[in-house]
Coordinates of C-alpha atoms in Angstrom, one line a residue:
M1188 CA -40.5 -33.1 64.8
S1189 CA -43.0 -32.8 62.6
V1190 CA -46.8 -31.3 64.0
L1191 CA -50.2 -31.7 62.5
H1192 CA -52.8 -29.2 63.2
L1193 CA -56.2 -30.2 61.7
D1194 CA -59.0 -27.9 61.3
L1195 CA -62.2 -30.3 61.7
Q1196 CA -65.1 -27.9 62.1
R1197 CA -66.6 -28.5 58.6
G1198 CA -66.7 -32.4 59.6
A1199 CA -64.2 -35.7 59.5
S1200 CA -64.6 -38.6 57.3
G1201 CA -62.0 -41.0 56.3
D1202 CA -61.4 -39.9 52.9
M1203 CA -61.5 -36.2 53.8
L1204 CA -58.7 -36.7 56.3
V1205 CA -56.5 -38.8 53.7
A1206 CA -57.4 -36.3 50.7
A1207 CA -56.1 -33.5 53.0
L1208 CA -52.7 -35.6 54.5
L1209 CA -52.1 -35.8 50.7
D1210 CA -52.8 -32.6 49.8
V1211 CA -50.5 -31.2 52.9
G1212 CA -47.4 -33.3 51.4
A1213 CA -48.3 -37.0 51.9
N1214 CA -46.6 -39.6 50.0
L1215 CA -49.1 -40.4 47.3
D1216 CA -46.7 -43.3 45.6
L1217 CA -46.3 -44.7 49.1
V1218 CA -50.2 -44.8 49.5
T1219 CA -50.7 -46.3 46.2
A1220 CA -48.1 -49.2 46.8
T1221 CA -49.4 -50.2 49.9
L1222 CA -52.7 -50.4 48.9
Q1223 CA -52.2 -52.4 45.9
S1224 CA -49.9 -54.9 47.9
L1225 CA -53.2 -55.7 49.9
G1226 CA -53.7 -58.1 46.7
L1227 CA -57.5 -57.3 47.3
S1228 CA -59.7 -56.9 44.2
G1229 CA -63.1 -55.4 43.7
F1230 CA -61.8 -51.4 44.1
N1231 CA -59.5 -48.9 42.9
I1232 CA -58.4 -45.5 43.8
E1233 CA -58.6 -42.2 42.2
V1234 CA -57.0 -38.9 43.5
K1235 CA -57.8 -35.6 41.7
R1236 CA -58.2 -31.8 42.0
V1237 CA -61.7 -30.3 42.8
T1238 CA -63.2 -27.1 43.9
K1239 CA -65.3 -26.9 46.5
A1240 CA -66.2 -23.9 48.7
A1241 CA -64.3 -21.5 46.1
L1242 CA -60.8 -23.4 46.9
D1243 CA -58.9 -26.0 45.4
M1244 CA -59.1 -29.2 47.3
C1245 CA -57.7 -32.9 46.6
D1246 CA -60.3 -35.4 46.2
F1247 CA -59.1 -39.2 47.5
D1248 CA -62.0 -41.6 45.9
V1249 CA -61.9 -45.4 46.9
K1250 CA -63.8 -46.8 43.7
L1251 CA -65.8 -50.0 44.6
D1252 CA -66.9 -52.3 41.5
V1253 CA -70.3 -53.0 43.6
D1254 CA -71.5 -49.3 43.8
N1255 CA -72.3 -48.9 47.4
H1256 CA -74.3 -45.3 47.0
D1257 CA -71.7 -44.1 49.4
H1258 CA -72.4 -40.2 48.6
D1259 CA -76.1 -40.6 47.0
M1260 CA -78.1 -37.9 49.1
A1261 CA -81.3 -39.7 47.5
Y1262 CA -80.1 -43.1 49.3
L1263 CA -79.1 -41.4 52.6
Y1264 CA -81.9 -39.1 52.9
P1265 CA -84.5 -40.4 51.3
H1266 CA -86.7 -39.0 54.2
M1267 CA -86.2 -35.5 53.2
M1268 CA -88.2 -36.3 49.9
Q1269 CA -91.7 -37.1 49.0
P1270 CA -93.0 -37.8 45.1
P1271 CA -94.7 -34.9 44.1
A1272 CA -98.0 -34.5 42.0
E1273 CA -95.5 -33.8 38.9
Q1274 CA -93.7 -37.0 39.3
A1275 CA -94.3 -38.0 35.6
T1276 CA -92.2 -35.1 34.5
G1277 CA -89.2 -36.2 36.7
G1278 CA -89.7 -33.1 39.3
I1279 CA -88.7 -34.0 43.1
R1280 CA -90.1 -32.0 46.3
I1281 CA -87.4 -31.5 48.9
R1282 CA -88.6 -32.1 52.7
G1283 CA -85.3 -30.9 54.6
P1284 CA -82.7 -28.4 54.0
V1285 CA -80.9 -30.2 51.0
S1286 CA -78.2 -27.9 49.0
A1287 CA -79.3 -26.6 45.6
Q1288 CA -76.0 -28.9 44.5
A1289 CA -78.0 -31.8 45.7
Q1290 CA -81.3 -30.9 44.8
A1291 CA -80.0 -30.5 41.1
A1292 CA -78.7 -33.9 41.5
Y1293 CA -82.0 -35.3 42.2
Q1294 CA -83.5 -33.5 39.4
A1295 CA -81.0 -34.8 37.1
T1296 CA -81.5 -38.4 38.2
G1297 CA -85.4 -38.1 38.5
H1298 CA -84.9 -40.8 41.1
V1299 CA -86.9 -41.1 44.1
P1300 CA -85.7 -43.8 46.7
S1301 CA -88.2 -46.8 47.3
H1302 CA -88.8 -48.5 50.5
E1303 CA -86.7 -51.4 49.4
H1304 CA -83.4 -49.1 50.4
D1305 CA -84.3 -47.9 53.3
H1306 CA -82.1 -50.3 55.0
V1307 CA -79.2 -51.0 53.6
H1308 CA -77.6 -48.0 52.3
P1309 CA -74.8 -46.9 55.0
H1310 CA -73.2 -43.4 55.0
E1311 CA -69.4 -41.9 53.8
H1312 CA -66.9 -45.1 54.1
D1313 CA -67.6 -46.3 57.5
H1314 CA -71.0 -48.3 58.1
D1315 CA -71.5 -51.7 56.8
H1316 CA -73.0 -52.1 53.4
A1317 CA -75.8 -54.7 52.6
H1318 CA -75.9 -54.9 48.8
G1319 CA -77.4 -58.5 48.5
H1320 CA -75.8 -61.6 50.8
H1321 CA -72.1 -60.9 51.2
H1322 CA -69.5 -62.8 53.4
H1323 CA -68.8 -61.0 56.8
V1324 CA -65.6 -60.4 58.6
Q1325 CA -64.3 -59.8 62.0
L1326 CA -61.9 -57.6 63.4
Q1327 CA -59.1 -60.1 63.3
D1328 CA -59.7 -60.7 59.6
V1329 CA -59.3 -57.1 59.2
V1330 CA -56.2 -57.2 61.2
D1331 CA -54.5 -60.1 59.1
I1332 CA -55.3 -58.2 55.8
I1333 CA -53.5 -55.2 57.0
N1334 CA -50.4 -57.0 58.5
K1335 CA -50.2 -58.7 55.0
S1336 CA -49.6 -55.5 53.5
S1337 CA -46.4 -53.5 52.9
A1338 CA -46.8 -50.6 55.3
S1339 CA -44.4 -49.9 57.5
A1340 CA -44.8 -51.2 61.7
E1341 CA -46.2 -47.9 62.5
A1342 CA -48.3 -47.6 59.8
K1343 CA -50.1 -51.1 60.4
A1344 CA -50.6 -50.1 64.2
L1345 CA -52.2 -47.0 63.6
A1346 CA -54.6 -48.5 61.0
I1347 CA -55.1 -51.6 63.8
K1348 CA -55.8 -48.8 66.5
V1349 CA -58.3 -47.0 64.5
F1350 CA -60.4 -50.1 63.2
T1351 CA -60.2 -51.6 67.3
I1352 CA -61.9 -47.9 68.2
I1353 CA -64.5 -48.6 65.6
A1354 CA -65.0 -52.0 66.8
H1355 CA -65.5 -51.2 70.1
A1356 CA -67.8 -48.1 69.5
E1357 CA -70.5 -50.5 67.4
A1358 CA -69.9 -53.2 69.8
K1359 CA -71.4 -50.8 72.2
A1360 CA -73.8 -49.6 69.9
H1361 CA -75.2 -53.2 69.5
G1362 CA -75.0 -54.5 72.8
T1363 CA -72.4 -57.1 71.7
S1364 CA -68.5 -57.8 72.4
V1365 CA -65.7 -56.6 70.0
N1366 CA -65.0 -60.1 68.5
E1367 CA -68.7 -60.8 67.6
V1368 CA -68.9 -56.9 65.5
H1369 CA -68.9 -57.9 61.6
F1370 CA -67.3 -55.7 59.2
H1371 CA -69.2 -56.3 55.5
E1372 CA -66.4 -57.5 52.9
V1373 CA -68.1 -54.9 50.1
G1374 CA -68.1 -52.1 52.9
G1375 CA -65.0 -53.4 54.9
L1376 CA -62.6 -52.4 51.4
D1377 CA -63.6 -48.9 51.1
S1378 CA -63.0 -48.8 54.9
I1379 CA -60.0 -50.9 54.9
A1380 CA -58.3 -48.4 51.7
D1381 CA -59.2 -45.1 53.6
I1382 CA -58.0 -46.4 57.1
L1383 CA -54.8 -47.9 56.0
A1384 CA -54.2 -44.8 53.6
F1385 CA -54.9 -42.5 56.5
A1386 CA -52.3 -44.5 58.7
V1387 CA -49.5 -44.0 55.9
C1388 CA -50.2 -40.6 55.2
V1389 CA -49.7 -39.9 58.8
T1390 CA -46.6 -42.1 59.1
S1391 CA -45.1 -40.5 55.8
L1392 CA -45.6 -37.0 57.4
G1393 CA -43.3 -38.1 60.6
I1394 CA -46.3 -36.9 62.9
T1395 CA -45.6 -37.0 66.3
K1396 CA -47.8 -34.4 67.8
T1397 CA -51.3 -33.2 66.5
Y1398 CA -53.5 -30.2 67.2
A1399 CA -57.4 -30.1 66.2
T1400 CA -60.2 -28.3 66.4
P1401 CA -63.6 -29.6 67.8
L1402 CA -65.1 -31.6 65.3
G1403 CA -68.1 -30.1 63.4
E1404 CA -71.2 -32.2 63.0
G1405 CA -74.4 -31.6 61.6
Y1406 CA -77.8 -32.6 62.5
G1407 CA -80.9 -34.5 61.9
E1408 CA -81.4 -38.1 60.7
V1409 CA -79.5 -40.8 58.4
V1410 CA -80.4 -43.9 56.6
C1411 CA -77.6 -46.5 57.7
Q1412 CA -78.3 -50.3 57.6
H1413 CA -79.8 -50.5 60.5
G1414 CA -82.3 -48.3 59.4
L1415 CA -82.7 -44.3 60.6
L1416 CA -80.5 -43.2 62.8
P1417 CA -80.1 -39.7 64.6
I1418 CA -77.1 -37.9 63.6
P1419 CA -74.5 -38.1 65.3
V1420 CA -75.1 -42.0 65.1
P1421 CA -74.3 -44.2 67.8
A1422 CA -70.7 -44.9 66.9
V1423 CA -69.8 -41.6 66.5
E1424 CA -71.4 -41.2 69.9
N1425 CA -69.5 -43.9 71.9
I1426 CA -66.2 -42.8 69.8
S1427 CA -66.3 -39.2 70.9
R1428 CA -67.5 -40.2 74.7
E1429 CA -64.8 -42.9 75.1
H1430 CA -61.7 -40.4 73.8
H1431 CA -63.0 -37.3 74.3
L1432 CA -63.6 -36.0 71.4
P1433 CA -65.5 -32.2 71.5
L1434 CA -68.1 -32.1 69.0
Q1435 CA -70.3 -29.2 67.6
T1436 CA -73.3 -29.9 66.1
G1437 CA -75.6 -28.2 64.3
R1438 CA -73.6 -26.8 61.2
C1439 CA -75.9 -28.0 59.1
Y1440 CA -78.6 -30.8 58.1
G1441 CA -76.8 -33.9 57.5
E1442 CA -73.8 -36.2 58.8
L1443 CA -70.6 -34.3 58.8
V1444 CA -68.5 -36.9 61.1
T1445 CA -67.9 -40.4 60.4
P1446 CA -67.2 -43.1 62.5
T1447 CA -64.5 -43.8 60.5
G1448 CA -63.5 -39.9 60.3
A1449 CA -64.2 -39.7 64.4
A1450 CA -61.7 -43.1 64.8
C1451 CA -58.8 -41.6 62.9
I1452 CA -58.9 -38.9 65.2
A1453 CA -59.5 -40.2 68.2
A1454 CA -56.4 -42.5 67.2
L1455 CA -54.3 -39.5 66.9
E1456 CA -55.1 -38.5 70.6
P1457 CA -54.8 -34.9 69.4
D1458 CA -54.6 -31.7 72.0
F1459 CA -57.9 -29.9 71.4
G1460 CA -56.4 -26.8 73.4
P1461 CA -55.2 -23.7 72.0
V1462 CA -52.4 -23.9 69.4
P1463 CA -49.5 -22.8 70.6
T1464 CA -47.1 -20.0 68.7
H1465 CA -46.2 -21.5 65.3
T1466 CA -44.7 -21.1 61.9
L1467 CA -46.7 -22.5 58.7
R1468 CA -44.8 -25.0 56.7
S1469 CA -47.2 -26.0 54.4
S1470 CA -51.5 -26.7 54.4
G1471 CA -53.9 -28.5 52.4
Y1472 CA -57.6 -29.4 51.7
G1473 CA -59.7 -32.6 52.0
A1474 CA -63.0 -32.5 49.8
G1475 CA -66.0 -34.2 50.9
K1476 CA -68.4 -35.5 48.2
R1477 CA -71.7 -35.2 49.7
A1478 CA -73.8 -32.4 48.3
Y1479 CA -75.0 -30.5 51.9
E1480 CA -76.1 -26.9 52.1
K1481 CA -72.5 -26.1 53.7
P1482 CA -69.5 -27.9 52.2
S1483 CA -67.6 -30.3 54.1
F1484 CA -63.7 -30.2 54.1
V1485 CA -61.0 -31.1 56.1
R1486 CA -58.0 -28.4 56.2
A1487 CA -54.4 -30.0 57.3
R1488 CA -51.7 -27.8 58.1
L1489 CA -47.8 -29.0 59.1
I1490 CA -46.7 -26.4 61.6
E1491 CA -43.4 -25.7 63.7
I1492 CA -44.0 -24.8 67.7
V1493 CA -41.8 -21.6 68.4
D1494 CA -40.8 -20.1 71.4
P1495 CA -42.4 -16.8 71.9
A1496 CA -39.3 -15.5 73.6
A1497 CA -37.6 -16.0 70.5
I1498 CA -40.0 -14.1 68.4
S1499 CA -40.0 -11.3 71.0
T1500 CA -36.5 -10.3 70.2
T1501 CA -36.7 -10.6 66.4
S1502 CA -40.1 -9.5 65.6
S1503 CA -40.9 -5.6 64.6
T1504 CA -37.7 -4.4 66.4
I1505 CA -36.1 -1.0 65.4
G1506 CA -32.8 -0.5 67.0
V1507 CA -32.1 2.9 68.5
T1508 CA -29.9 3.5 71.3
C1509 CA -31.7 5.2 74.7
A1510 CA -30.9 8.8 75.2
N1511 CA -28.6 7.5 78.4
G1512 CA -26.7 5.2 76.2
V1513 CA -28.5 2.0 77.8
T1514 CA -29.7 -0.2 74.5
P1515 CA -32.7 -2.3 75.7
D1516 CA -32.9 -5.6 76.2
A1517 CA -35.0 -6.6 72.9
A1518 CA -35.4 -3.2 70.9
V1519 CA -36.6 0.0 71.2
C1520 CA -40.2 -1.2 69.8
Y1521 CA -41.3 -4.7 69.3
R1522 CA -44.9 -6.6 68.9
D1523 CA -45.5 -10.0 70.3
D1524 CA -48.5 -11.9 71.0
I1525 CA -50.6 -11.9 74.3
C1526 CA -53.6 -13.8 75.5
E1527 CA -56.3 -12.6 77.8
L1528 CA -58.1 -14.8 80.3
K1529 CA -61.5 -13.7 81.7
T1530 CA -64.1 -14.5 83.9
N1531 CA -66.9 -12.9 85.9
I1532 CA -67.4 -14.0 89.9
D1533 CA -69.5 -13.1 91.8
D1534 CA -69.3 -15.7 95.0
L1535 CA -66.0 -15.5 96.1
S1536 CA -64.5 -13.1 98.7
G1537 CA -61.8 -10.5 98.7
E1538 CA -59.4 -12.7 100.9
L1539 CA -59.8 -15.6 98.4
L1540 CA -59.7 -13.0 95.5
G1541 CA -56.4 -12.1 96.6
H1542 CA -55.2 -15.1 97.3
L1543 CA -56.5 -15.7 93.7
M1544 CA -54.1 -13.1 92.4
D1545 CA -51.0 -14.4 94.3
K1546 CA -51.3 -17.8 92.9
L1547 CA -52.0 -16.8 89.3
L1548 CA -48.9 -14.4 89.5
L1549 CA -46.8 -16.8 91.1
A1550 CA -47.7 -19.1 88.0
G1551 CA -46.0 -16.9 85.7
A1552 CA -49.2 -15.1 84.6
A1553 CA -47.9 -11.4 83.4
D1554 CA -50.5 -9.4 84.8
V1555 CA -53.7 -10.0 87.1
A1556 CA -56.3 -7.4 87.5
Y1557 CA -59.8 -7.5 88.7
H1558 CA -62.7 -5.3 87.4
P1559 CA -66.0 -4.2 89.4
I1560 CA -69.4 -5.3 87.2
M1561 CA -73.0 -5.9 87.5
M1562 CA -74.5 -9.2 86.7
K1563 CA -77.7 -10.8 86.6
K1564 CA -79.9 -10.5 89.4
N1565 CA -78.4 -7.3 90.3
R1566 CA -75.2 -9.0 91.8
P1567 CA -72.1 -7.0 92.2
A1568 CA -69.3 -9.0 91.0
V1569 CA -65.7 -8.6 89.6
E1570 CA -64.4 -9.5 86.2
L1571 CA -61.1 -11.2 86.6
C1572 CA -58.2 -10.4 83.7
V1573 CA -55.2 -12.5 83.3
M1574 CA -52.9 -11.7 80.7
C1575 CA -50.2 -14.3 79.7
H1576 CA -48.8 -16.2 76.8
E1577 CA -50.2 -19.0 74.9
E1578 CA -48.3 -21.7 76.7
Q1579 CA -49.4 -20.8 79.9
I1580 CA -53.0 -21.0 79.3
S1581 CA -53.4 -24.5 80.7
K1582 CA -51.3 -23.8 83.6
L1583 CA -53.2 -20.8 84.5
A1584 CA -56.3 -22.0 83.6
A1585 CA -55.9 -24.8 86.0
V1586 CA -55.2 -22.4 89.0
I1587 CA -58.5 -20.3 88.3
F1588 CA -60.4 -23.2 88.5
T1589 CA -59.1 -24.9 91.4
E1590 CA -58.4 -21.6 93.7
S1591 CA -61.6 -19.9 92.7
T1592 CA -65.4 -20.7 91.9
A1593 CA -65.0 -19.9 88.3
I1594 CA -66.3 -22.6 85.7
G1595 CA -65.6 -21.3 82.7
L1596 CA -63.1 -19.0 80.9
R1597 CA -62.8 -16.5 77.9
I1598 CA -60.0 -16.6 75.8
C1599 CA -59.0 -13.7 73.8
R1600 CA -55.8 -13.2 71.9
Q1601 CA -54.2 -9.9 71.1
E1602 CA -51.0 -8.5 69.5
R1603 CA -49.3 -6.1 71.4
L1604 CA -46.8 -3.0 71.0
L1605 CA -44.0 -3.0 73.8
L1606 CA -41.3 -0.6 74.8
G1607 CA -37.7 -2.1 74.9
R1608 CA -36.6 -2.4 78.3
Q1609 CA -32.9 -2.7 80.6
A1610 CA -33.2 -3.6 84.0
E1611 CA -30.0 -1.9 86.2
E1612 CA -29.1 -0.4 89.3
F1613 CA -29.4 3.2 90.1
Q1614 CA -27.5 4.5 93.2
S1615 CA -29.6 6.8 94.5
S1616 CA -28.8 9.7 97.7
L1617 CA -30.9 7.1 99.6
G1618 CA -29.0 3.9 98.2
V1619 CA -29.6 1.3 95.3
V1620 CA -32.8 1.1 94.0
K1621 CA -33.7 -1.7 90.4
V1622 CA -34.6 1.0 87.9
K1623 CA -36.3 0.0 84.4
H1624 CA -35.4 2.3 81.8
C1625 CA -37.5 2.5 78.5
Q1626 CA -37.0 4.5 75.2
L1627 CA -40.0 5.6 73.0
D1628 CA -39.1 4.7 69.3
P1629 CA -38.7 7.6 67.1
E1630 CA -41.1 6.3 64.6
L1631 CA -43.6 6.5 67.1
Q1632 CA -42.9 10.0 67.9
A1633 CA -42.8 11.1 64.3
A1634 CA -46.3 9.7 64.4
G1635 CA -47.4 11.9 67.5
D1636 CA -46.6 15.0 68.9
A1637 CA -43.9 13.8 70.8
A1638 CA -40.5 15.8 70.3
G1639 CA -36.6 14.9 70.8
D1640 CA -35.5 11.6 72.6
I1641 CA -37.8 10.0 75.1
A1642 CA -36.3 8.1 77.6
V1643 CA -38.4 7.1 81.1
A1644 CA -37.0 5.3 83.8
Y1645 CA -39.1 3.7 86.1
P1646 CA -38.3 2.6 89.4
E1647 CA -39.3 -1.1 91.0
Y1648 CA -41.5 -0.9 93.5
E1649 CA -40.7 -4.0 95.7
S1650 CA -37.1 -2.3 95.3
L1651 CA -38.4 1.1 96.8
K1652 CA -40.6 -0.9 99.6
D1653 CA -37.2 -2.3 100.8
L1654 CA -35.4 1.1 100.6
A1655 CA -38.5 2.7 102.5
A1656 CA -38.1 -0.1 105.4
A1657 CA -34.4 -0.1 105.5
K1658 CA -34.4 4.0 106.0
Q1659 CA -37.6 3.7 107.6
L1660 CA -39.3 6.6 105.7
P1661 CA -42.5 6.9 104.3
L1662 CA -42.8 4.7 100.7
K1663 CA -44.1 7.8 99.0
V1664 CA -41.2 9.9 100.5
V1665 CA -38.7 7.1 99.0
E1666 CA -40.6 7.4 95.7
A1667 CA -40.4 11.0 95.2
I1668 CA -36.9 11.3 96.1
V1669 CA -35.9 8.7 93.6
R1670 CA -38.0 9.7 90.7
G1671 CA -36.8 13.3 91.4
E1672 CA -32.9 12.2 91.1
L1673 CA -33.9 10.0 88.3
Y1674 CA -35.2 12.8 86.1
Q1675 CA -32.5 15.2 86.8
Q1676 CA -29.7 12.5 85.7
A1677 CA -32.0 12.4 82.3
L1678 CA -31.9 16.0 82.2
T1679 CA -28.2 16.4 82.8
K1680 CA -27.1 13.6 79.7
R1681 CA -29.8 15.6 77.5
E1682 CA -28.3 18.8 78.0
G1683 CA -24.7 17.5 77.6
K1684 CA -25.7 15.8 74.2
V1685 CA -26.7 19.2 73.3

């Protein structure tokens, strides 16, 4: 099973996703052959290496015979510029927060957008282009083109799914039906190439499960065929709402998430929750082409999900036998990963807090604790702290939201150091008690003040409670007797070794 993790914090567009998937290991020859099988003229593809944010990345570029100014910042954001007094010398004044790279590009061309372009130029590979009068195609025409390609049935289905998502979003934005949405012929070429290439990459990698971060979006306004639109543009808003894509806006001025990028992510139906414990097979970067203040790119990672229980028995362990001759289950000392869920609660009764703790422990929490705190308006409250493993987060979060008044959770991932332990039954003078044996690792002793073998035996609380009830003795008396006998046993064994 191939699992994909997409880091979309720097945006998402069709070409960026294709480039990232190619960089992570998708079959470029298969992509090229599939696009050639379309039998369409008017475009070619170029794949090269570029440097962005000081990182080596893959760049996937669909080059059209008719220039659509797809990455021309002066066309996309003309409202951010105005002709300065020194225009005769080629100078240009920037109104908005455009990067130095973009400013240099403007200065090099000496171009100031005119009003004739304000209504015709789209953004990225995702919007209809209006360079003169061209034939428009409908969704079914695009489906027919894709079905005539040499792509696999799975790739065709995924590509058609992406186009259908875009069609529904555009139809809603313009108050029309899906069948009435038109894809412009020239703009459709790069859209078809991007989307079909994306589908071929996904299927060639054998992706069966996808995780993703929220989509990092910019802010401001961008010129599209339909005029100056706010960011996120309506199609992206419709896709994110319909398919529950989380957006994080405000990264920089400009459009970082395009309709094609949003539709591709929506078609994968990723899990936006925490990524389970995993190992990394490969990673890749897909570069964006626009000169924004902050560079745009997608990072793709092929991962393998790992059972945390398997990790805990093998990671950072040192096999040392305990002083009493008992070897702990995993090792004397080992590391593993643990998650901490926290929330502040100021409107729940003590009875319900106790019930919540019981439910969380029954659901598999490693530990549950309440800490007294003071909240706003001088309200006494408690901080709920739940320890669990990554794969338990969703289940325990559901318990918290269902059984308490909490409406949010903080998640902290930590590494912890554990002593190995082994459970056994100890025959005390009062009866059998369940005991947990732990051994301090010699290397840890050397780092501190401890000397000699240090083995500790902890009687289990529930077992002590049952024994106290059976003997009709106070719990504290039973605990003192059992702990004393455990200590005496350990001391006898240590003296025997000396």
